XYZ file of C-alpha atoms in Angstrom:
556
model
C 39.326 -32.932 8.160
C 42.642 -32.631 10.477
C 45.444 -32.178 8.919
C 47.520 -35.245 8.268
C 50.863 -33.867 10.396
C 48.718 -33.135 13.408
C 50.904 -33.844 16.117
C 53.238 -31.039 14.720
C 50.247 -28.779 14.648
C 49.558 -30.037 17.585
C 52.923 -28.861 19.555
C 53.200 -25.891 17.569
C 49.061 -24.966 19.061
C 50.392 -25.392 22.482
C 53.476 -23.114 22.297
C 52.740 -20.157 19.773
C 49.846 -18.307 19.304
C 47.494 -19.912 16.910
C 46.014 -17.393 13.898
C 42.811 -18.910 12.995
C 39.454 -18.279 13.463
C 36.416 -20.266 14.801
C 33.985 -22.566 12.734
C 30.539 -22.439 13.701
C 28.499 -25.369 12.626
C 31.771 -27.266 11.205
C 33.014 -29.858 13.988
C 36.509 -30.600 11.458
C 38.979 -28.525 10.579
C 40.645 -28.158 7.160
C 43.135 -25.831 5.503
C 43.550 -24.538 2.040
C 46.661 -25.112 0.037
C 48.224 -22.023 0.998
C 48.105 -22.848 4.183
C 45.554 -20.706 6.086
C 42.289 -21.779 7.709
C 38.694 -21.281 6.140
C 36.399 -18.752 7.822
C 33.576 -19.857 9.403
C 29.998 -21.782 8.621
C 27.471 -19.124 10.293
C 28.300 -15.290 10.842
C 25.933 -15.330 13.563
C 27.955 -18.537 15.565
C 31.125 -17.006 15.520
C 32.033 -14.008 17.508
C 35.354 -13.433 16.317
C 35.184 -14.284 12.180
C 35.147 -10.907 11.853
C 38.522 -10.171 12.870
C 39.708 -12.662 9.984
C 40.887 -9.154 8.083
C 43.347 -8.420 11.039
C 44.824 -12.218 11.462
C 47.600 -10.549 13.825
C 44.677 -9.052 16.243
C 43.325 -12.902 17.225
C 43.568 -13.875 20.707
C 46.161 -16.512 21.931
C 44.144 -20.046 22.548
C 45.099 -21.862 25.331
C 43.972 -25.645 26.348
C 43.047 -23.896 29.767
C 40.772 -21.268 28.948
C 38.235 -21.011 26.308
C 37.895 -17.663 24.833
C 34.320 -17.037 23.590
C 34.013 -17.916 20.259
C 36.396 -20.445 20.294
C 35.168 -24.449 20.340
C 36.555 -27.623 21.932
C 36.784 -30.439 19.475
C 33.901 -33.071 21.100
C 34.984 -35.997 22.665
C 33.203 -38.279 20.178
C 35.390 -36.644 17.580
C 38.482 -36.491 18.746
C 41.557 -38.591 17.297
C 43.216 -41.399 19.635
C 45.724 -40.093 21.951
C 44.900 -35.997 20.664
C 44.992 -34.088 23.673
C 41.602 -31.740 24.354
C 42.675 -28.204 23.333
C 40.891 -25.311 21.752
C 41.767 -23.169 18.580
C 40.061 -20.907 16.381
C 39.748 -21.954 12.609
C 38.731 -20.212 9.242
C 36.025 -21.877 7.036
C 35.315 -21.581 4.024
C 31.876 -20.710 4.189
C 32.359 -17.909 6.551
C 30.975 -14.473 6.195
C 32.239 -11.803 8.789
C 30.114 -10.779 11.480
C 30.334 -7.452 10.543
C 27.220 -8.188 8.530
C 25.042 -8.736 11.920
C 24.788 -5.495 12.779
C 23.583 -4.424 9.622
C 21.345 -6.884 8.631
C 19.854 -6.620 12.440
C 18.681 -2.761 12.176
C 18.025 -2.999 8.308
C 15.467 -6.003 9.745
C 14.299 -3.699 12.530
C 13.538 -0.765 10.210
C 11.950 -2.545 7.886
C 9.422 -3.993 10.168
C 5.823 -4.138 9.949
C 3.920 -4.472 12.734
C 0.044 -4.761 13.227
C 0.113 -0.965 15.096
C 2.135 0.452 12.285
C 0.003 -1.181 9.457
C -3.092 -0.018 10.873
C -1.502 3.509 10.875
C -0.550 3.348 7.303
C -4.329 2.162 6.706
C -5.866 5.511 8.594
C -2.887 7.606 7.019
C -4.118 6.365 3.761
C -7.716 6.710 4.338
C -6.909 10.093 5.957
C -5.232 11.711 2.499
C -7.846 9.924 0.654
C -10.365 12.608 2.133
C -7.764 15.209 2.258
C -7.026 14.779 -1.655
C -10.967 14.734 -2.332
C -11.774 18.181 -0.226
C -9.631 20.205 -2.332
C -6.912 19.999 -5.390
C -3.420 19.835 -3.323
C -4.935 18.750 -0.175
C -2.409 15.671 0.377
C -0.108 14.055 -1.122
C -2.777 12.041 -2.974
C -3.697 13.800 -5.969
C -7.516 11.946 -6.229
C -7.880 12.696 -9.780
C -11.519 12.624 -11.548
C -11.216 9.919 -14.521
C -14.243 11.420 -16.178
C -15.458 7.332 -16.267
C -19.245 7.730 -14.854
C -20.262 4.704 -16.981
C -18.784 1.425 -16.878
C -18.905 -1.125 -20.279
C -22.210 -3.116 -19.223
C -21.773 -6.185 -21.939
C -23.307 -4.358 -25.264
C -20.104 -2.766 -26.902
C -19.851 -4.113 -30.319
C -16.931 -3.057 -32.885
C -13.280 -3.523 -33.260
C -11.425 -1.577 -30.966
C -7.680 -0.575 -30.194
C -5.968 -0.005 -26.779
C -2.802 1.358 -26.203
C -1.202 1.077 -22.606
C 2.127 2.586 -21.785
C 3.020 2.445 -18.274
C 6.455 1.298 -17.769
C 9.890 0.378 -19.557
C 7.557 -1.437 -22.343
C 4.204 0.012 -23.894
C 1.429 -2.489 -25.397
C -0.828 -2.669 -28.276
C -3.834 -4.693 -28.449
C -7.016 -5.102 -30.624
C -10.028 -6.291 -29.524
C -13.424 -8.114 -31.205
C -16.653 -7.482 -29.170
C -19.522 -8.851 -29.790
C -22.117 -7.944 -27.161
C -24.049 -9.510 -24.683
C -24.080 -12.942 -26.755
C -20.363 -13.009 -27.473
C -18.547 -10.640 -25.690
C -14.593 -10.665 -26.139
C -14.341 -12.559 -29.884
C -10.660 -12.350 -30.268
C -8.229 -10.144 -28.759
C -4.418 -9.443 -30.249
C -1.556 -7.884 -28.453
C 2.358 -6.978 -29.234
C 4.514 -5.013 -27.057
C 7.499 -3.010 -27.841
C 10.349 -1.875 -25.004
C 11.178 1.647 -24.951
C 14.816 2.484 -25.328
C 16.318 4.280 -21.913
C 17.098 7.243 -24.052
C 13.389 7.827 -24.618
C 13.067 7.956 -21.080
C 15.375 11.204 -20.883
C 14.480 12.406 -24.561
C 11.899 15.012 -26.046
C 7.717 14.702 -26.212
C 7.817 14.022 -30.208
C 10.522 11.285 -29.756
C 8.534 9.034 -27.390
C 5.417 9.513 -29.037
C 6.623 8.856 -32.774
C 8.120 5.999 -31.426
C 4.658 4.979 -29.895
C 3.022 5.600 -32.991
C 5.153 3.719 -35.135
C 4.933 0.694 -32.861
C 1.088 0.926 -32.749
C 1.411 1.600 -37.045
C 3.211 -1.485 -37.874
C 0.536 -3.143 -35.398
C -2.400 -2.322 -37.427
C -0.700 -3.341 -40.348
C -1.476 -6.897 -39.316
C -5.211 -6.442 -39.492
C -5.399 -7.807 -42.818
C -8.073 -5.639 -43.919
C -10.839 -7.979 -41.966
C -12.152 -4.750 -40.841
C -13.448 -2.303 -43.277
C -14.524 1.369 -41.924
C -17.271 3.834 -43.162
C -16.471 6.602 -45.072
C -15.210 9.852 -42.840
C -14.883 7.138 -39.749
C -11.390 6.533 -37.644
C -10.116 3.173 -35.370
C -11.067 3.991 -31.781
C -8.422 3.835 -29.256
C -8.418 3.959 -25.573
C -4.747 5.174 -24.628
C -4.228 4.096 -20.948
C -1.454 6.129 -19.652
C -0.239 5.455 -16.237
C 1.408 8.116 -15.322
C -0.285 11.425 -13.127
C -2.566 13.593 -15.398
C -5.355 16.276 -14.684
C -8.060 15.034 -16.906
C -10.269 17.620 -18.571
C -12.572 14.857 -19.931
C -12.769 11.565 -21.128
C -10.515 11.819 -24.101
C -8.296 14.672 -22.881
C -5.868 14.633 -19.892
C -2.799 17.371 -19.192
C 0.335 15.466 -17.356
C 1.681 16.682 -14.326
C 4.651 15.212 -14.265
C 6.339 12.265 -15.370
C 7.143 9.115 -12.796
C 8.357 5.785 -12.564
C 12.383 6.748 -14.300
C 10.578 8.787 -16.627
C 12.274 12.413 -17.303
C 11.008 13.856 -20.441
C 10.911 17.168 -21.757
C 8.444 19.157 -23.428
C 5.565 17.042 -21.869
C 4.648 18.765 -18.836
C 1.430 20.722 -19.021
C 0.849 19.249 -22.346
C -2.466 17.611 -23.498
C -1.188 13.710 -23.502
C -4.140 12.825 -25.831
C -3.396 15.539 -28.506
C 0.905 14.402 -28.053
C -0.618 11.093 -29.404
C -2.636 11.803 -32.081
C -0.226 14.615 -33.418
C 1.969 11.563 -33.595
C -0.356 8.893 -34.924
C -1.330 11.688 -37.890
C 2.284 12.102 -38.596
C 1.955 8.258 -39.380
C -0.851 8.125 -41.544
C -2.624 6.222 -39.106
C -6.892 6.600 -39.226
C -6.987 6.188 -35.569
C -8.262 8.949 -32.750
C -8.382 8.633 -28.784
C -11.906 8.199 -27.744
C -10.915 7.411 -24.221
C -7.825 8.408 -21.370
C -7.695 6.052 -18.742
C -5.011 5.555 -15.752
C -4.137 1.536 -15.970
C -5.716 1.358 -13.019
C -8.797 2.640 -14.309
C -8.344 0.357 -17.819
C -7.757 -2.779 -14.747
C -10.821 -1.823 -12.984
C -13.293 -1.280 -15.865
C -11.982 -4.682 -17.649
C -12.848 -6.683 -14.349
C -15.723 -5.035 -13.614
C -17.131 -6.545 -17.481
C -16.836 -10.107 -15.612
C -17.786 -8.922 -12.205
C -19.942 -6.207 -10.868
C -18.753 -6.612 -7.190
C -15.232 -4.808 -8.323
C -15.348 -1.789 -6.718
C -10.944 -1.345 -6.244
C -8.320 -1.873 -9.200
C -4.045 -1.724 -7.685
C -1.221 -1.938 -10.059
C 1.968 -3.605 -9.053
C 4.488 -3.606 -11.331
C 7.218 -1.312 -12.465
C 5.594 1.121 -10.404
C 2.090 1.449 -8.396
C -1.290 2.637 -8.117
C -4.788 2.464 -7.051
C -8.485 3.775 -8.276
C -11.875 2.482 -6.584
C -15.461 3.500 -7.674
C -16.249 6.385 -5.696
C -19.850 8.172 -4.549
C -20.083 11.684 -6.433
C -21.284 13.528 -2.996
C -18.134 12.583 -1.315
C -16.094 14.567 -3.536
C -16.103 17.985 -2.374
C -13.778 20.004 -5.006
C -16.132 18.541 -7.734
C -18.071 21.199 -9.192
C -19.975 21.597 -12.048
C -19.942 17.660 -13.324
C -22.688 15.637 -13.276
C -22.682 11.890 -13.535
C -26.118 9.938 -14.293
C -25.084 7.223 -12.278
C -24.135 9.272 -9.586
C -20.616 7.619 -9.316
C -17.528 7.863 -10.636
C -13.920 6.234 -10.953
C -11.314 7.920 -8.673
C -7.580 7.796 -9.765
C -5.598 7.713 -6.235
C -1.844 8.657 -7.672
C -1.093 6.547 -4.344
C 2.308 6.422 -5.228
C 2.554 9.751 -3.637
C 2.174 8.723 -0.356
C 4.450 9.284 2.357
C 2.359 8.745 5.723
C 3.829 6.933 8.714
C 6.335 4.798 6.496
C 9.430 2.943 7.965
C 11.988 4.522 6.089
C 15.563 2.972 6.229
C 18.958 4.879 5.235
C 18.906 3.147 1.917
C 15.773 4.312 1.086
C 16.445 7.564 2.064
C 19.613 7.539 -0.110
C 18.161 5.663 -3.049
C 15.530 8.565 -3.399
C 18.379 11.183 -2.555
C 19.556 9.800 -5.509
C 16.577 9.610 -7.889
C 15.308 11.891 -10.403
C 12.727 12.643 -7.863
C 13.799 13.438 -4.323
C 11.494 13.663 -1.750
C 8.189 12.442 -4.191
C 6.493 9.109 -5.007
C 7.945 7.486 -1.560
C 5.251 4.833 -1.593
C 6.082 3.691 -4.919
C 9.595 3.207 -4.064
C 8.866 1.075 -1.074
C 6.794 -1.180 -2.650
C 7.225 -1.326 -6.497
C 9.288 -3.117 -8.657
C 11.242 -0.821 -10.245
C 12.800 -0.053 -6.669
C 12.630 -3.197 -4.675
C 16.093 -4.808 -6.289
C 17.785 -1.454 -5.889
C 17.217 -1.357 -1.985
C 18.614 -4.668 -2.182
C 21.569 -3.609 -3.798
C 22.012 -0.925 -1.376
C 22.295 -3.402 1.522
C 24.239 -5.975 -0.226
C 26.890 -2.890 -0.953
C 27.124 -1.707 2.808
C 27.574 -5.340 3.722
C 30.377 -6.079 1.397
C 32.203 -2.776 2.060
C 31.744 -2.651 6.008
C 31.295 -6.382 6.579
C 33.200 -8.062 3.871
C 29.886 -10.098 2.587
C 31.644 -11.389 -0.680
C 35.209 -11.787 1.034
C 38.185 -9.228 1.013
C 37.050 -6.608 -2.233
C 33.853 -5.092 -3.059
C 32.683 -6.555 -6.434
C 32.835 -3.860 -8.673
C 29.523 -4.365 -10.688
C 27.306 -4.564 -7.088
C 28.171 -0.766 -7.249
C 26.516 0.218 -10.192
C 22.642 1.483 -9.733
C 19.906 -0.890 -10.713
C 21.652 -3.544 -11.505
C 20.078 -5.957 -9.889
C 16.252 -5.946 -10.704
C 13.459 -7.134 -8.839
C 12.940 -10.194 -10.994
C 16.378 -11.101 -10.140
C 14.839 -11.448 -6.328
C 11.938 -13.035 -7.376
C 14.359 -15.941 -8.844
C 16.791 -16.474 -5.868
C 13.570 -16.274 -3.387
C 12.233 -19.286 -5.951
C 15.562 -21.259 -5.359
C 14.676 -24.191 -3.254
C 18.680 -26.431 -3.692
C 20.770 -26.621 -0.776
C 23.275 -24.587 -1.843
C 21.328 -22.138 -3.442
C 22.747 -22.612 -6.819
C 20.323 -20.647 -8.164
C 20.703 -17.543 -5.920
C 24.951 -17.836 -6.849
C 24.666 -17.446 -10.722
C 22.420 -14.552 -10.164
C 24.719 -12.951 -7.765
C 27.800 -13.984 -10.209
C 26.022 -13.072 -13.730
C 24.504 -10.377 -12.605
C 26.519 -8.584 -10.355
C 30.231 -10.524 -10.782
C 29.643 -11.458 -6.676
C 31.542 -14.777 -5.869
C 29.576 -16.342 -3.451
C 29.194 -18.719 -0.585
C 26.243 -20.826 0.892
C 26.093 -18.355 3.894
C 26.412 -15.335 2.267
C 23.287 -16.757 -0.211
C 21.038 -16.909 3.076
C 22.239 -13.782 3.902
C 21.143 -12.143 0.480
C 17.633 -14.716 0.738
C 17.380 -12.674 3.965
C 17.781 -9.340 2.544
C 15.206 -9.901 -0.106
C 12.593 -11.424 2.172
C 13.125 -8.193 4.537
C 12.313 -5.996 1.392
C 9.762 -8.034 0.063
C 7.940 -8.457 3.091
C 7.354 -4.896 4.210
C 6.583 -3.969 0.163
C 4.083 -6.265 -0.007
C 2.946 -5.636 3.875
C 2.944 -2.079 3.194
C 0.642 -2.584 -0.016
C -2.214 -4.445 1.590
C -2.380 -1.769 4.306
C -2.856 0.885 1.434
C -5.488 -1.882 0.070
C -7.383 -1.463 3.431
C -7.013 2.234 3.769
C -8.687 2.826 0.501
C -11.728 -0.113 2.019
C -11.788 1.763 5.255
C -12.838 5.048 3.351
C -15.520 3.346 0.874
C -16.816 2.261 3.578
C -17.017 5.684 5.941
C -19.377 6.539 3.220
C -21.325 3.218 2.483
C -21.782 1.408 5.886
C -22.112 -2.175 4.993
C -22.182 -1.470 1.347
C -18.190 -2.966 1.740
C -17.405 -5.139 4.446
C -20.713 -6.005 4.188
C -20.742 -7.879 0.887
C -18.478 -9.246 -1.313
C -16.094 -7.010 -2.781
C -13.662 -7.434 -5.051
C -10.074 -6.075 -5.352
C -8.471 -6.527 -9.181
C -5.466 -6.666 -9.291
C -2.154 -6.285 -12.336
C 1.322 -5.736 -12.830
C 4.229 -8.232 -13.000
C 5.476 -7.124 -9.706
C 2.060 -9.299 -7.854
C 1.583 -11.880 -10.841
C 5.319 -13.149 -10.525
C 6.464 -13.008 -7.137
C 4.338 -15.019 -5.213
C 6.385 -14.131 -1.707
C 5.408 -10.675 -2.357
C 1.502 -11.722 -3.014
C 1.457 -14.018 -0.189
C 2.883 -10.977 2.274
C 0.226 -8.620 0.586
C -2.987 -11.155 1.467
C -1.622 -11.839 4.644
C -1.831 -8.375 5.905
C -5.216 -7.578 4.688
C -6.723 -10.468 6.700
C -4.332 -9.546 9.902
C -5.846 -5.588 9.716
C -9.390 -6.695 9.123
C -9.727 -9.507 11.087
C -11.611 -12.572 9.802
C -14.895 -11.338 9.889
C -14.093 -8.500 7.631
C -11.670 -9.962 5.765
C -13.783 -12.833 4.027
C -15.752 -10.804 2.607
C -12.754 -9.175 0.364
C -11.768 -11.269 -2.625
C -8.493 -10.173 -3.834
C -7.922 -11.322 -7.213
C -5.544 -11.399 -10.223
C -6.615 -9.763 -13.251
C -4.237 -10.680 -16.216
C -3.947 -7.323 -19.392
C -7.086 -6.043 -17.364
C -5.937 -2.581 -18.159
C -5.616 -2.933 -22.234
C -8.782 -4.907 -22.303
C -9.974 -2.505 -19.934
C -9.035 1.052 -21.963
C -10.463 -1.113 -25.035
C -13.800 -1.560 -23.599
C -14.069 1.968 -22.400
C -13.127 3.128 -25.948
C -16.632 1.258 -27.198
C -18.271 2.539 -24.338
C -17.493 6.229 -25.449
C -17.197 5.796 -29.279
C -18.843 8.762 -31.312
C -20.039 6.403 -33.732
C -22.627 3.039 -33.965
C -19.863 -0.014 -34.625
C -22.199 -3.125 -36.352
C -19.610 -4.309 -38.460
């Protein structure tokens, strides 16, 4: 509202030079009680808020003349008898326009055009072969899983799967009970991993894993009574890049997704594990090394025979698909009798045609990884809140986003996550309420409502070409099933499974990811693929390929 002494304000606006700034969308003016005006409602209105840093640098207002981004009080609102003058004012949901810039080419390199998603499809495609022809042929490793046989319905037994893949590993137990029953009754626990695991030694992840998976079993209650001479079957899904030697042996490459442990690389993963599980006293062995993706695609294929592609979105990425043995040309010397096999992508690796902002570029600068996995940290979770954080630092240090000072916490790494986005892109209140204690609990930002769009608009930016950028991979791995099996794909009904927290909890994300497989294919092609959610597919999945390989007849 007007201050109550107007008409001194009034003579005083008329005479001296007047040191506020203009409101955008407010039509009243107000002042705080020391005296100076708020900024203003909408960076993008106001063409001078940004100056509010450098009060002594505004322009003199005159009744005469205007100056652009200044406003005439409307007729309509104007007090009886209060001449028609002009003045710039401060409000207090103002953010400075130095934010425009920023946000405008962070926008513009993030976007994902039809052209540039089709690229990204025949990139991906284009490795896919690459990787296939020979070991090191692209950045896509195409790894053999050694699955030839998918569970068909007959396992029978109890079986154990453990899945590590991320910040937390899993344990789960499974009943089958063939064709008749199927999945009887399934069990689960997970355990987080301490971040000092993440940097330790081989032995001190794995003991840890094996006394997680020990106190597990220990809940049994002796239902389940084994043979003499037999052991508990496990399948051990391990998401991380491996050069299997066969199914129940695999020797890691190198460790991803934050992971920088020593004493690993080169190292039989399978062997790590049961060293560790025998150092327990556990009477359990590894009858079967699967990639999660290869666990997701083998449990949804036990409900569904047209799943021919399995993509993990979560902490980090991935993809497998069933794959023809003749089109692999560095495969020598395996045969499989149903002359197919499961191929492990290691898409993260990807790099292709990408648009690549500064903050990306400095995020991976930054990583334990320069220069590797760029796919994964454009569209996982483990990466998406950190790009956000990135922008949100710029804008408060170069266009005062949070006010005058640079919150302190918004400069420490990772600390906003991508669930954190998830939640503010959920908010729906008018003031984004919601999107404020995140920004205050989380990173100690004091915010206002536009500086909450702003941030909304940041995370949709990121969000959108992640999830954009994913269904474009999604097609390029289609595009090259179906090079080798015209029809056999866009043809028919084919199924996509898909896991990971990242796709089952950010529905923005999931929505951006659908939408770009249908604007690539077209609608003709497109309703023929069935993307679909498959929840612990990878643990029930690494279960049901431990029965599938057992060494022994399970009938109890």
């Amino acid at each position: 509202m007007i201050a109550r002494n107007w008409r001194r304000h009034l003579v005083l606006a008329c005479s001296i030079k007047v040191n506020i700034n203009v409101p955008s969308q407010a039509e009243t003016l107000s002042k705080t009680k020391t005296g100076k005006h708020r900024t203003c409602t909408d960076l993008l209105d106001c063409a001078y808020c940004h100056h509010h840093q450098q009060e002594e640098a505004m322009s003199t207002v005159t009744a005469a003349s205007p100056a652009a981004g200044s406003f005439c009080i409307p007729r309509s609102r104007r007090r009886i008898n209060m001449p028609r003058f002009t003045m710039t004012v401060r409000s207090s949901n103002a953010v400075s326009v130095g934010v425009a810039p920023i946000l405008t080419k962070f926008k513009h390199d993030c976007a994902t055009p039809l052209p540039l998603l089709r690229h990204v499809a025949d990139a991906m495609a284009t490795d896919m072969r690459a990787g296939l022809a020979v070991d090191g042929g692209s950045d896509l490793k195409m790894i053999l899983s050694y699955v030839d046989t998918l569970p068909t319905g007959n396992e029978r037994g109890l079986f154990y799967a453990l899945d590590l893949g991320g910040t937390n590993f899993r344990v789960l137990r499974v009943q089958l009970g063939g064709k008749e029953e199927r999945v009887i009754a399934t069990e689960f626990d997970q355990v987080s991993i301490p971040q000092e695991l993440m940097f330790g030694t081989s032995e001190e992840l794995f003991d840890f894993i094996a006394s997680g998976l020990a106190k597990f079993a220990e809940k049994e209650g002796g239902k389940f009574h084994l043979p003499p001479g037999r052991k508990r079957e496990i399948g051990f899904t391990f998401s991380f890049p491996v050069r299997q030697t066969s199914i129940d042996s695999g020797i890691l490459i190198k460790w991803t997704k934050g992971f920088a442990i020593s004493g690993t690389a080169g190292r039989d993963v399978v062997a790590c594990l049961n060293e560790a599980m025998d150092r327990q006293g556990l009477d359990m062995r590894v009858s079967a090394l699967v990639n999660d993706t290869v666990g997701t695609l083998a449990g949804a294929r036990y409900w569904d025979d047209d799943v021919m592609v399995a993509v993990i979105l979560g902490t980090g990425t991935n993809a497998c698909y069933v794959e023809r043995m003749d089109a692999i040309p560095k495969l020598q010397g395996h045969v499989s009798p149903s002359g197919r096999t499961i191929v492990n992508t290691e898409w993260g690796a990807f790099s292709n045609g990408l648009p690549l902002t500064v903050f990306d570029r400095d995020m991976d600068a930054a990583s334990i990884n320069p220069g590797e996995q760029i796919f994964e940290k454009t569209i996982s979770g483990m990466y998406l809140g950190e790009i956000v954080r990135r922008v949100l630092l710029k804008m408060a240090a170069e266009g005062s986003l949070f006010g005058e000072s640079v919150p302190e916490k918004l400069s420490t790494p990772f600390v906003l996550r991508t669930p954190d986005l998830s939640a503010m892109q959920q908010d729906t209140s008018d003031d984004l309420n919601v999107v404020g204690s995140i920004l205050y609990n989380i990173a100690g930002v004091e915010s206002n409502l536009s500086a909450r769009k702003i941030v909304l608009e940041v995370c949709d930016t990121i969000v959108m070409r992640g999830g954009r950028l994913a269904g474009a991979g999604i097609v390029g791995i289609l595009q090259k099933m179906e090079e080798d099996s015209t029809g056999l794909i866009f043809g028919k009904r084919t199924v996509v499974a898909m896991d990971g927290g990242l796709y089952e909890h950010y529905p923005q994300y999931k929505r951006y990811l659908k939408d770009a497989v249908k604007e690539i294919l077209g609608l003709e092609k497109s309703k023929n693929v069935v993307i679909e959610h498959t929840k612990d597919g990878s643990g029930i999945g690494a279960s049901l390929l431990a029965a599938s390989n057992s060494k022994y007849e399970h009938d109890f």
